[in-house]
Coordinates of C-alpha atoms in Angstrom, one line a residue:
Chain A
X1 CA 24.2 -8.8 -2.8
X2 CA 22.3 -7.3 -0.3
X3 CA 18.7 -7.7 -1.9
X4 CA 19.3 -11.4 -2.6
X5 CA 20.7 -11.3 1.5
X6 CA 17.3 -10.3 2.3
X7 CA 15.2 -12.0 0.2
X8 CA 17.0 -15.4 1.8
X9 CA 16.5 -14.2 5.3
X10 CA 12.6 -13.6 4.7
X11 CA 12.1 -16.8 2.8
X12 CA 14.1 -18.6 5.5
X13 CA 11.9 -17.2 8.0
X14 CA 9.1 -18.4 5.3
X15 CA 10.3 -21.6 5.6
X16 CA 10.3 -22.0 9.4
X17 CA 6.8 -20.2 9.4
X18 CA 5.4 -23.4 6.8
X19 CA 7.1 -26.2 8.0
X20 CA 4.2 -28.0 8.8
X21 CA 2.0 -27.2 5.6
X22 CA 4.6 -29.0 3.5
X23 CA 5.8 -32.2 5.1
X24 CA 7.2 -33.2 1.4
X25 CA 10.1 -30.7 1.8
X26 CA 12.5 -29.8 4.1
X27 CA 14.5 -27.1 3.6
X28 CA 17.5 -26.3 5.6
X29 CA 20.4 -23.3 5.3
X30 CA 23.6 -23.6 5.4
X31 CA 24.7 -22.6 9.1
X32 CA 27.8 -20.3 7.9
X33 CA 26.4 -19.7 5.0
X34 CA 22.9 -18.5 3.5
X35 CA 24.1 -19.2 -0.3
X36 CA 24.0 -22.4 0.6
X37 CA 21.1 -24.4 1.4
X38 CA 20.1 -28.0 1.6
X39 CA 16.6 -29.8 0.9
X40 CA 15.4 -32.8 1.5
X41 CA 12.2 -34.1 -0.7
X42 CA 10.0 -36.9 -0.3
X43 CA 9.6 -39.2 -3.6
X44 CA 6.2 -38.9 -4.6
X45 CA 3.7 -41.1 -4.2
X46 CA 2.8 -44.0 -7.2
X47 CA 6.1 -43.0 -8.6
X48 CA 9.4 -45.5 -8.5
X49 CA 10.5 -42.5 -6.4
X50 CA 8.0 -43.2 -3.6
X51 CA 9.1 -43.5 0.1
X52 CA 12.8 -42.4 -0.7
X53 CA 14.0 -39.3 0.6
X54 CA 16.0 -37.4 -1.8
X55 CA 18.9 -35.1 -1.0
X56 CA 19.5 -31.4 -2.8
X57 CA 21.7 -29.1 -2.9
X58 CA 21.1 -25.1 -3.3
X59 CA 23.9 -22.6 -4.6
X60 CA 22.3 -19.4 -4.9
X61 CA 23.9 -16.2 -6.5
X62 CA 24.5 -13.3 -5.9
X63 CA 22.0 -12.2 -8.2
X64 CA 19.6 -14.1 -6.9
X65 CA 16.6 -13.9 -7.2
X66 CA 17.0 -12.2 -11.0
X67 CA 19.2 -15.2 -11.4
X68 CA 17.8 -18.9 -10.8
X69 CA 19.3 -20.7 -7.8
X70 CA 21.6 -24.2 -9.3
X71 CA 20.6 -26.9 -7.9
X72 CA 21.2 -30.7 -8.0
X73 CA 20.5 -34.5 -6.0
X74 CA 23.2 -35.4 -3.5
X75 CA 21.0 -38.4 -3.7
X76 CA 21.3 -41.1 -6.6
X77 CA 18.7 -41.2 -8.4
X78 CA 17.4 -43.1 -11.8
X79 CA 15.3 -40.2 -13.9
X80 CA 15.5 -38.7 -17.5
X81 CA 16.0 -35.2 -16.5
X82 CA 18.7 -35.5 -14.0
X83 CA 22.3 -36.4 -14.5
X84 CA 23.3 -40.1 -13.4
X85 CA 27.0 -38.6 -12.3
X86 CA 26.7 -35.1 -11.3
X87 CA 22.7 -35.5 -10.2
X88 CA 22.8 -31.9 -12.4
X89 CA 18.6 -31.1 -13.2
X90 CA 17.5 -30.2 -16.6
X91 CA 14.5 -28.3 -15.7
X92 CA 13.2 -25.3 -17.8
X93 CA 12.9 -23.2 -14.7
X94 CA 15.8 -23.5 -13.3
X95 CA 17.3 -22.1 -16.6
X96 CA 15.5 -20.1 -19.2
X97 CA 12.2 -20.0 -17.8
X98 CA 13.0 -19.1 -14.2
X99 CA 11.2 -16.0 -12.7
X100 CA 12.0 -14.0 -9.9
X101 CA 8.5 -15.0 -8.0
X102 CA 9.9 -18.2 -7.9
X103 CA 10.8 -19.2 -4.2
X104 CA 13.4 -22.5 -3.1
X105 CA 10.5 -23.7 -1.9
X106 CA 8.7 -23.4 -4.8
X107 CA 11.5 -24.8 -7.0
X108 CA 11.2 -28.1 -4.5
X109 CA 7.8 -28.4 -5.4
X110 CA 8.8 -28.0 -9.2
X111 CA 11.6 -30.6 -8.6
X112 CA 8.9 -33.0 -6.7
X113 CA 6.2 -32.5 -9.8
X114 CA 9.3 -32.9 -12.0
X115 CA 9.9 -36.7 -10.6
X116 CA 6.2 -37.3 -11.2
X117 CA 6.2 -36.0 -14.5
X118 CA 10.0 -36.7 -16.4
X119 CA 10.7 -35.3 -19.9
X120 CA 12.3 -38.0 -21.5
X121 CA 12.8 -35.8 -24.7
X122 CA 15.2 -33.4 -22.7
X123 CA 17.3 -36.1 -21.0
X124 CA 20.7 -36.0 -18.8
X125 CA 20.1 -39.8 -18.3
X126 CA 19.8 -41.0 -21.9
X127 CA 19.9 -44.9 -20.3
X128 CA 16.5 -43.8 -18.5
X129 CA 15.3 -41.1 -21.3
X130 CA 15.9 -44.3 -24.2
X131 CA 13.2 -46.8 -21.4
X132 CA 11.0 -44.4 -21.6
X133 CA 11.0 -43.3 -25.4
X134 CA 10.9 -46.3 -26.1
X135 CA 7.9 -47.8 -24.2
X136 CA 9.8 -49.9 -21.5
X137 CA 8.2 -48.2 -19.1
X138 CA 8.0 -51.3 -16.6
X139 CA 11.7 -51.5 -17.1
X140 CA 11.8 -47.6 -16.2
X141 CA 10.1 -48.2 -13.2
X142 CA 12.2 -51.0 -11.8
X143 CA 15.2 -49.6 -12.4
X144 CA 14.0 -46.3 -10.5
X145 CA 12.8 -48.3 -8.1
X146 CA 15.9 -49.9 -7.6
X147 CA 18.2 -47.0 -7.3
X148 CA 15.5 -45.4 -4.9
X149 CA 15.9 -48.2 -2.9
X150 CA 19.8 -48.2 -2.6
X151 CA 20.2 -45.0 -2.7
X152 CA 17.4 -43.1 -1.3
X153 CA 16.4 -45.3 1.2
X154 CA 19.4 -46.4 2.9
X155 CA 18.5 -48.0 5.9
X156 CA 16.1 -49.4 5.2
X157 CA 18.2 -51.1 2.2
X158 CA 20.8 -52.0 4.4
X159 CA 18.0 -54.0 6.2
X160 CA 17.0 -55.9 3.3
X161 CA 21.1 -56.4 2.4
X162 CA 21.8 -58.1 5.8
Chain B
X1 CA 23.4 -18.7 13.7
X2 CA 26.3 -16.5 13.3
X3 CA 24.9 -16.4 9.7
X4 CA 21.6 -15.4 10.4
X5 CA 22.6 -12.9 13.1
X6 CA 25.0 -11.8 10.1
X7 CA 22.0 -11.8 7.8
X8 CA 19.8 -10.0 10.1
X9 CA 22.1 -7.1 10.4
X10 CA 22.3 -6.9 6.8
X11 CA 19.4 -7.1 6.0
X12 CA 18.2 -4.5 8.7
X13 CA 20.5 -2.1 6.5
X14 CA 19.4 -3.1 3.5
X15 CA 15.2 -2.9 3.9
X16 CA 15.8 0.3 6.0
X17 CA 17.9 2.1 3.3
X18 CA 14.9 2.6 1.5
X19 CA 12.3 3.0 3.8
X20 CA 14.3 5.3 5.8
X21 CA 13.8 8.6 4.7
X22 CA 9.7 8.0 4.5
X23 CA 10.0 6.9 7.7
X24 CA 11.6 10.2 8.9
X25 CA 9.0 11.9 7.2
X26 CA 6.6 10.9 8.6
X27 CA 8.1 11.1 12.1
X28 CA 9.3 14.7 11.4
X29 CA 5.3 15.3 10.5
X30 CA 3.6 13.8 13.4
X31 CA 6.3 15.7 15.4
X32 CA 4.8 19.0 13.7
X33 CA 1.6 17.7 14.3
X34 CA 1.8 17.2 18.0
X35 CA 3.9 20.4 18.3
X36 CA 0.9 22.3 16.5
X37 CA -1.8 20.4 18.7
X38 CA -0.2 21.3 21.2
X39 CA 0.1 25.3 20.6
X40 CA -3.6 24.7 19.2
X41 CA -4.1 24.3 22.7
X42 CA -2.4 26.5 24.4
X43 CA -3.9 29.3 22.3
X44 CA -7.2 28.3 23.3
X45 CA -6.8 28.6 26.8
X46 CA -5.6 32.0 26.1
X47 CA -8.3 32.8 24.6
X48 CA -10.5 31.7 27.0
X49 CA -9.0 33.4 29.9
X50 CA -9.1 36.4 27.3
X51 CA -12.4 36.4 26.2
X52 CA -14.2 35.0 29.5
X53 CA -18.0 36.5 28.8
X54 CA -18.8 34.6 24.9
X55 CA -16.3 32.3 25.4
X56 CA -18.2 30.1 28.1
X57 CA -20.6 28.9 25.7
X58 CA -18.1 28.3 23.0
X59 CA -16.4 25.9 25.8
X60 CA -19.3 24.3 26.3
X61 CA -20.7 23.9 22.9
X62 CA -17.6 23.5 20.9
X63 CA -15.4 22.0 23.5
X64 CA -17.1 19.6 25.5
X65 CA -20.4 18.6 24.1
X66 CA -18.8 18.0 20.4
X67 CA -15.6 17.0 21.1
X68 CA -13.8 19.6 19.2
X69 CA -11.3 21.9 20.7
X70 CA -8.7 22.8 18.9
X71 CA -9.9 24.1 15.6
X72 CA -12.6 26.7 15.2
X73 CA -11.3 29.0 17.7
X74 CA -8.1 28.9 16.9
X75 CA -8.9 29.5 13.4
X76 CA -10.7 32.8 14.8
X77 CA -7.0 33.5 16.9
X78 CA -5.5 33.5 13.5
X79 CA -5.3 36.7 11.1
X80 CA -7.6 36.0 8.8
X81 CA -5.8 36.5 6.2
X82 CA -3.1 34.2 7.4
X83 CA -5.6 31.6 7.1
X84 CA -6.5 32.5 3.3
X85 CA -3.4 33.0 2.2
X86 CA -1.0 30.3 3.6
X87 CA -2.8 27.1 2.4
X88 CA 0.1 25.5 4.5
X89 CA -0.9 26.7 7.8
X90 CA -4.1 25.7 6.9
X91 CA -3.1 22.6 6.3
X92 CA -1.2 21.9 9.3
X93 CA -4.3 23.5 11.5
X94 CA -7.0 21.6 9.7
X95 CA -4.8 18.2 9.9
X96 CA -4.4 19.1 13.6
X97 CA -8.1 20.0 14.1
X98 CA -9.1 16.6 12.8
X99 CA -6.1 14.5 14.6
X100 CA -7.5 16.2 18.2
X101 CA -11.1 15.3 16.9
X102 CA -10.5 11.5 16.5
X103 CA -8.9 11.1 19.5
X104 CA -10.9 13.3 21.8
X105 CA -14.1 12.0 21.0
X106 CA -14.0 8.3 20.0
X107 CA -18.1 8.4 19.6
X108 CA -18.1 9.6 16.6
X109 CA -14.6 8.3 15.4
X110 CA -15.6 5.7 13.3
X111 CA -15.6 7.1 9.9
X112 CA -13.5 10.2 11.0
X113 CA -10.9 8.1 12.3
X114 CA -10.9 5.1 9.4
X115 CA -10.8 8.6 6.8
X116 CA -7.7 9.7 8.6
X117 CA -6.1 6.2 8.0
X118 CA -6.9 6.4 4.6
X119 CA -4.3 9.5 4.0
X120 CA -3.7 12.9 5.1
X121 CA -5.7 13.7 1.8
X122 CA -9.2 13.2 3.9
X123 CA -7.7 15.4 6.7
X124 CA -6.6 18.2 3.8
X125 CA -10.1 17.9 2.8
X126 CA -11.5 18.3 6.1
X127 CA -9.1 21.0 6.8
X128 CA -10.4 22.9 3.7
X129 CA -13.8 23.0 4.8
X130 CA -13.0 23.1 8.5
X131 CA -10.8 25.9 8.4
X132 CA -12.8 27.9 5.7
X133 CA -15.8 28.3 7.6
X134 CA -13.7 29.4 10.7
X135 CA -12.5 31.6 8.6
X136 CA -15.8 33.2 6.8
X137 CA -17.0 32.8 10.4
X138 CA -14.6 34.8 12.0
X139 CA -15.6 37.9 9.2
X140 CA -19.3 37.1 10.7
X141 CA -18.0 37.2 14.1
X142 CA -16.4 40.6 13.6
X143 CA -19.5 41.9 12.5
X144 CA -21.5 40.3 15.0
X145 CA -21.5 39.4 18.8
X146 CA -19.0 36.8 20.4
X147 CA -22.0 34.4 21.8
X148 CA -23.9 34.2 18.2
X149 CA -20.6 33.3 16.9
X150 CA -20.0 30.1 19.1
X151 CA -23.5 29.1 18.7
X152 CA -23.1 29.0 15.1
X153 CA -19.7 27.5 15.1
X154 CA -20.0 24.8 17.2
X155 CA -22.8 23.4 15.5
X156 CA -21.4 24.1 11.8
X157 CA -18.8 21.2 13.3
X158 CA -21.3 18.8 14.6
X159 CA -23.1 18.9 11.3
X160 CA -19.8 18.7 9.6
X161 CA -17.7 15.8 11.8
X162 CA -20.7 14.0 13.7
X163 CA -23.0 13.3 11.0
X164 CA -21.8 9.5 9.9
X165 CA -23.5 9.8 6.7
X166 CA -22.0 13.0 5.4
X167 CA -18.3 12.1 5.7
X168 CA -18.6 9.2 3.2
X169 CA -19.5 11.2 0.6
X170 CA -16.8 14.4 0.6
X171 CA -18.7 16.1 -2.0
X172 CA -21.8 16.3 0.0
X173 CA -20.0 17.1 3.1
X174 CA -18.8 20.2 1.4
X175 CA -21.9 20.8 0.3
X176 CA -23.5 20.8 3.3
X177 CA -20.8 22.6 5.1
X178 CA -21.0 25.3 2.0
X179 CA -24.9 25.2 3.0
X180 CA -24.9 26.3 6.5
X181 CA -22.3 28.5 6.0
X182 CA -24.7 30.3 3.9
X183 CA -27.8 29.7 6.5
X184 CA -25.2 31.7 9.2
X185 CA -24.3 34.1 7.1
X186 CA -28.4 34.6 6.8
X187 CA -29.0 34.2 10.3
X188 CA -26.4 36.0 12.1
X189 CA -27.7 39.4 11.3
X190 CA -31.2 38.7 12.3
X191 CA -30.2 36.5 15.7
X192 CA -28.2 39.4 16.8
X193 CA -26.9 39.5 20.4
X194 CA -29.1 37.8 22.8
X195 CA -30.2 34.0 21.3
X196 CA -27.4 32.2 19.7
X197 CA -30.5 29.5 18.7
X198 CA -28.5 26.3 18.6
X199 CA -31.6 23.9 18.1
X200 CA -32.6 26.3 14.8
X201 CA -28.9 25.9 13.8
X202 CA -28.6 22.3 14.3
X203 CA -32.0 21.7 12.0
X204 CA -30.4 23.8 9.7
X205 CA -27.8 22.2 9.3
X206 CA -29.3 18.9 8.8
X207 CA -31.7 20.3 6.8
X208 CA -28.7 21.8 4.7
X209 CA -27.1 18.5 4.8
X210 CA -29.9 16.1 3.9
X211 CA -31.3 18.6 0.9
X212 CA -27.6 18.7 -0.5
X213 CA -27.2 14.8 -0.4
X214 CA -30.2 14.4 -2.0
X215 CA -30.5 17.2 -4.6
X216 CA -26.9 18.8 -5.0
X217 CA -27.3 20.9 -7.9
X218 CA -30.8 22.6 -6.7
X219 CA -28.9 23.3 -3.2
X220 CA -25.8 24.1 -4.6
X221 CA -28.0 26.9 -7.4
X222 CA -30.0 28.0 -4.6
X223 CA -26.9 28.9 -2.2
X224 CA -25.2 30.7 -4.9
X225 CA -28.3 33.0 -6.0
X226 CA -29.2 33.8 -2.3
X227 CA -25.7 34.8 -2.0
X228 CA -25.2 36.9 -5.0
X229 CA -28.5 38.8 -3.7
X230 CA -27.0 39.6 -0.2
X231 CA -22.6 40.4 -1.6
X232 CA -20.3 41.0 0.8
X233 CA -16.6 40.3 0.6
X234 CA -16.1 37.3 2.9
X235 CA -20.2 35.9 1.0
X236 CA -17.9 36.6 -2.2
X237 CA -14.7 33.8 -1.6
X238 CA -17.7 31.5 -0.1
X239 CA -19.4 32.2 -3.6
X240 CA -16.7 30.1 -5.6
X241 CA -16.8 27.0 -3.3
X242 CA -20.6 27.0 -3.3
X243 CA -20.9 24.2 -5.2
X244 CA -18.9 20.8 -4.6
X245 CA -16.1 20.4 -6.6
X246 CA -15.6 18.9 -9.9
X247 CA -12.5 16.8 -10.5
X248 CA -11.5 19.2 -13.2
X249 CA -12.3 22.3 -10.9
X250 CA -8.9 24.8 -10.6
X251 CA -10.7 25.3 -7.2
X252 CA -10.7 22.0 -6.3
X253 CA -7.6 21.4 -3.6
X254 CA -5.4 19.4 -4.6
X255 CA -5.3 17.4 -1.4
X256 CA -9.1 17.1 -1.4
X257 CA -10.5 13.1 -1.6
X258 CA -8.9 10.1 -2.3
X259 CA -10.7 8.7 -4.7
X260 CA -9.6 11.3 -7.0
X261 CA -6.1 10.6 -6.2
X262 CA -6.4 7.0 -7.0
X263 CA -8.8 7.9 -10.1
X264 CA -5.8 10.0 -11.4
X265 CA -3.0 7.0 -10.7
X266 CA -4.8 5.0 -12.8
X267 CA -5.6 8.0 -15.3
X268 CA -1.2 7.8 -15.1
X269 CA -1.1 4.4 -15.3
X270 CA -3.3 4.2 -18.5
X271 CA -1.2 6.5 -19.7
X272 CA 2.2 4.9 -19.5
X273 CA 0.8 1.5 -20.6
X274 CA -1.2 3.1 -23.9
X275 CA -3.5 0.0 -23.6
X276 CA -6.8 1.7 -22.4
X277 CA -9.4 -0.2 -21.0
X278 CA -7.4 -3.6 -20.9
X279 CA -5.5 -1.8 -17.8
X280 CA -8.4 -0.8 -16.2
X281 CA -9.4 -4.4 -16.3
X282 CA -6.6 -6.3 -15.3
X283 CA -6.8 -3.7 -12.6
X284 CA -9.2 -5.2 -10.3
X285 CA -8.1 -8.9 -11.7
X286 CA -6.1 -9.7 -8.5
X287 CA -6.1 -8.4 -4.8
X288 CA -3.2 -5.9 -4.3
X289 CA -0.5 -8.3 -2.3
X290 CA 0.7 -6.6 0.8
X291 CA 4.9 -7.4 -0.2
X292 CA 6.6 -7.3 -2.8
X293 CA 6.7 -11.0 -4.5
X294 CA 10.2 -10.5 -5.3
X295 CA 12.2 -8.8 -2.2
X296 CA 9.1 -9.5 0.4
X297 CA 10.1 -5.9 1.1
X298 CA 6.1 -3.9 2.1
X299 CA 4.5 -2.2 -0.4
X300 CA 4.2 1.1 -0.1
X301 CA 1.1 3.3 -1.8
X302 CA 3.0 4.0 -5.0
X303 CA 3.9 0.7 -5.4
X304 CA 0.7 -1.0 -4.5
X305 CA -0.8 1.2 -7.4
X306 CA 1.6 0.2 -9.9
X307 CA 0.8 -2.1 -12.8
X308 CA 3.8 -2.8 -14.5
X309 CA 2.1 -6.2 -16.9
X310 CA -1.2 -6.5 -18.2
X311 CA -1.2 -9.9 -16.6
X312 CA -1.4 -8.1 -12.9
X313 CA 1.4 -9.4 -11.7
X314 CA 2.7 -6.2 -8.9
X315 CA 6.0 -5.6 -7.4
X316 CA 7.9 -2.9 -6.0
X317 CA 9.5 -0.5 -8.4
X318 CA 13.0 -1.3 -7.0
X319 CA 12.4 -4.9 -7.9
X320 CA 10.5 -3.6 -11.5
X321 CA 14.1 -1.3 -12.0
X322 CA 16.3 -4.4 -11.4
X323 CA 14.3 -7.1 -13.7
X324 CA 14.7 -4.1 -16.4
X325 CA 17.9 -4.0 -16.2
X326 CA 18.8 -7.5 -16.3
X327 CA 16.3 -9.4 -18.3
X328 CA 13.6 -7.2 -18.6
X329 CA 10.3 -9.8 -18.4
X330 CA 7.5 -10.0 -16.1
X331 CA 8.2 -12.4 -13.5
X332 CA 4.3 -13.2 -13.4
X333 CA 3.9 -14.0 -16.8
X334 CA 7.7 -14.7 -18.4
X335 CA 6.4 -12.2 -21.4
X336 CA 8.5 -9.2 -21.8
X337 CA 7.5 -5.8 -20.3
X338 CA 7.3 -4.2 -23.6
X339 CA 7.2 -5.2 -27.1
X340 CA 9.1 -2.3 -27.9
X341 CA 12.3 -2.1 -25.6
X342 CA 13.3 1.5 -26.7
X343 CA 9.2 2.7 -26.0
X344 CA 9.5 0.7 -22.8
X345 CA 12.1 2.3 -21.9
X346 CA 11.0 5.7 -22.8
X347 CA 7.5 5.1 -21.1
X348 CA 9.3 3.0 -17.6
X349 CA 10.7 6.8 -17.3
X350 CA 7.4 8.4 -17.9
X351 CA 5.9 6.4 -15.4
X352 CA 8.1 6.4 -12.8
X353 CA 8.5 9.9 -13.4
X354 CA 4.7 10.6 -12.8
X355 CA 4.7 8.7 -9.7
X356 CA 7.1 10.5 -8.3
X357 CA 6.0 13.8 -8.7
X358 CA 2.6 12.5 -7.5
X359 CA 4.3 11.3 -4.2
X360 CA 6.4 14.6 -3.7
X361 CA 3.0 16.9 -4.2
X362 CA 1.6 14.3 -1.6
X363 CA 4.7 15.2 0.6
X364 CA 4.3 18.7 0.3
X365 CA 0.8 18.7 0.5
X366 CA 0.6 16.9 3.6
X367 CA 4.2 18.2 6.2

């Protein structure tokens, strides 16, 4: 309890220190509460994803960080390894292959290369994980696109609506 | 930011738990230090209003010239035999002796003062020579005059301190410092009262110096023949430190350099890994983070030197204790820590156990 206390406080402070080297993330804690954090990512770039922002949500244990942080979008968003409902991740480090080195920040980062690189073999989203498997991946793309654009780009898609 | 208030409290708590009772250590030891500097120098006034004839050129040649006031003559205050037989004393004084020398006289700091960073093991080591040659000095100087005496000592410390080029090598600093020991012992009868010849001392010294730097085991031969011809009791103790000391030497103490003291972590750490040279590979792979990857807690010396995966991944052993207990695999490298989880287990405790004891001796050694 303690230990994971401090390890949240120094990689808080961590944060505040690099918030200009990584303009991608933006990680923010929970003002009561420093089990709880909040990040927001930028889509990359030459992905469906691009220019959205995307919205996640950090739950850290106790036992963190022996024990991986759960995360998941707040945002919608159309990809193979995340769940259309619950925006759950399916990511190998957030479950078996997680290692204490691992940071929040870092896991952003893995999140960010994880929308440049889905897994369609290991999907939550079996409508997007079925595009891709099998070879549609124009039809992929649009669809990403399009739920980028509702979702993850709100303003500028209520713009466009009006 | 209740929270983080919140959190910084904690966390305050938490990092200092650990950290606490090094910390009052240490305090408790620089305390000791400062009280003992501070008698150092009290007892040297004493003297000085004591012995006012001999004692004026000691001022001048061990005081003010060199930079060095505390140690010698205080070491000739002492009983000697309080100096030989309480290595702890000996410790303190030398420690103290060196302290006063890097702050007095910032000239010739540099490696003197960058050695005492390094550990209180440099300052045993110095202490060790320091405080033996007061000592073997102070048998000369009860068999000979007061003024011959400061002569000799004064310069024995400029050779030994001031020379830049002897302090990075320990071995030859002893050396040399077991060299002109001998040339006083030689001269000191034959000086006799009225010339304490500082010049010829100085060259001696450098001459003692230099030839043991370049050609150890000739010097180291030669000293130990010339002083088996002349004996004497106080020649006799000198007799067995003649030579530098081996890292296997019983002699050899414990204290002495730091190489040897990393040389034998990673003699341990060989040891508790059973991998041989793979170890001593992966040891230089990766520069030695200054925080622990896992609790961003500071590492400290033991944990710095502690390998726990060949693949050179380092953390604090708190962190390495915690990770056993749960899942038990290297957070650098996902593999577990040992094939074997009963012989991990049994060779964690070895380990841990080494570096302990290793730590206490350096505790003891140094307060």
């Amino acid at each position: 309890m303690q230990a994971s206390r401090a390890r949240l406080f120094k990689e808080y402070k961590e944060v505040q220190r690099e918030k200009v080297a990584d303009p991608d993330i933006q990680l923010v804690c929970d003002d009561s509460n420093i089990f709880k954090w909040t990040a927001l990512i930028k889509g990359p770039s030459e992905t469906p994803y691009d220019g959205g922002v995307f919205q996640l949500a950090f739950s850290v244990p106790e036992q963190y960080p022996l024990q991986p942080p759960q995360v998941r979008f707040l945002t919608k968003i159309f990809h193979p390894n995340v769940h259309f409902k619950t925006g759950e991740i399916c990511l190998d480090i957030l479950k078996n292959a997680w290692s204490p080195a691992w940071t929040l920040q870092s896991v952003c980062r893995a999140i960010i290369a994880l929308m440049a690189h889905p897994e369609p073999d290991s999907p939550l989203n079996c409508d997007s994980g079925n595009l891709l498997r099998s070879g549609d991946i124009r039809g992929y793309q649009s669809m990403a696109r399009m739920y980028t654009r509702l979702a993850a780009m709100p303003k500028k898609g209520e713009l466009v609506f009006r | 930011m209740i929270s983080d208030s919140i959190a910084n409290a904690s966390i305050a708590m938490a990092s200092s738990n650990p950290k606490d009772f090094g910390k009052k250590k240490r305090a408790n030891r620089s305390a000791k230090l400062k009280q003992c500097k501070l008698d150092a120098r009290r007892e040297q006034w004493l003297s000085q209003v004591k012995s006012n004839g001999g004692c004026k050129e000691e001022v001048h040649g061990g005081g003010m010239t060199h930079g060095l006031p505390a140690g010698p003559e205080n070491g000739r205050r002492i009983p000697i035999e309080k100096l030989e037989l309480k290595p702890r004393v000996e410790g303190i004084y030398g420690e103290m002796h060196q302290y006063s020398d890097s702050e007095s006289s910032p000239s010739n700091s540099p490696t003197s003062h960058s050695s005492s960073e390094l550990g209180s093991n440099d300052s045993g080591a110095n202490f060790t020579a320091s405080s033996r040659s007061s000592s073997s000095s102070g048998r000369s100087s009860s068999s000979s005059s007061n003024g011959c005496f400061s002569g000799g000592i004064s310069d024995e410390d400029e050779g030994g301190v001031g020379d830049d080029g002897c302090l990075d090598d320990w071995e030859a600093m002893a050396d040399a410092l077991a060299a002109t020991e001998d040339k006083q012992q030689e001269h000191i009868p034959n000086s006799g009262l009225d010339s304490p010849p500082s010049e010829k001392h100085g060259g001696s010294t450098k001459y003692g110096s230099q030839l043991s730097v370049k050609d150890r085991p000739f010097s180291g031969d030669d000293i130990s023949n010339a002083k088996q011809e002349s004996g004497g009791t106080a020649i006799q103790k000198s007799l067995i430190h003649s030579q530098a000391w081996r890292p296997d030497d019983a002699f050899r103490p414990q204290s002495l350099p730091n190489m040897s003291k990393q040389h034998s972590f990673q003699l341990d750490s060989e040891r508790h890994f059973g991998q041989g040279g793979s170890v001593w590979g992966c040891k230089n792979v990766g520069p030695v983070p200054k925080s622990c990857p896992i609790c961003y807690e500071d590492l400290d010396c033991t944990d710095s030197s502690f390998l726990p995966c060949l693949c050179g991944f380092r953390l604090c052993l708190f962190c390495h204790k915690r990770i056993l207990e749960e899942d038990g695999r290297c957070p650098g490298c996902r593999k577990q820590y040992d094939c074997d989880p009963v012989e991990g287990e049994a060779t964690l405790d070895g380990g841990s156990l080494i570096f302990r004891l290793a730590r206490s001796c350096h505790m003891t050694t140094t307060s």
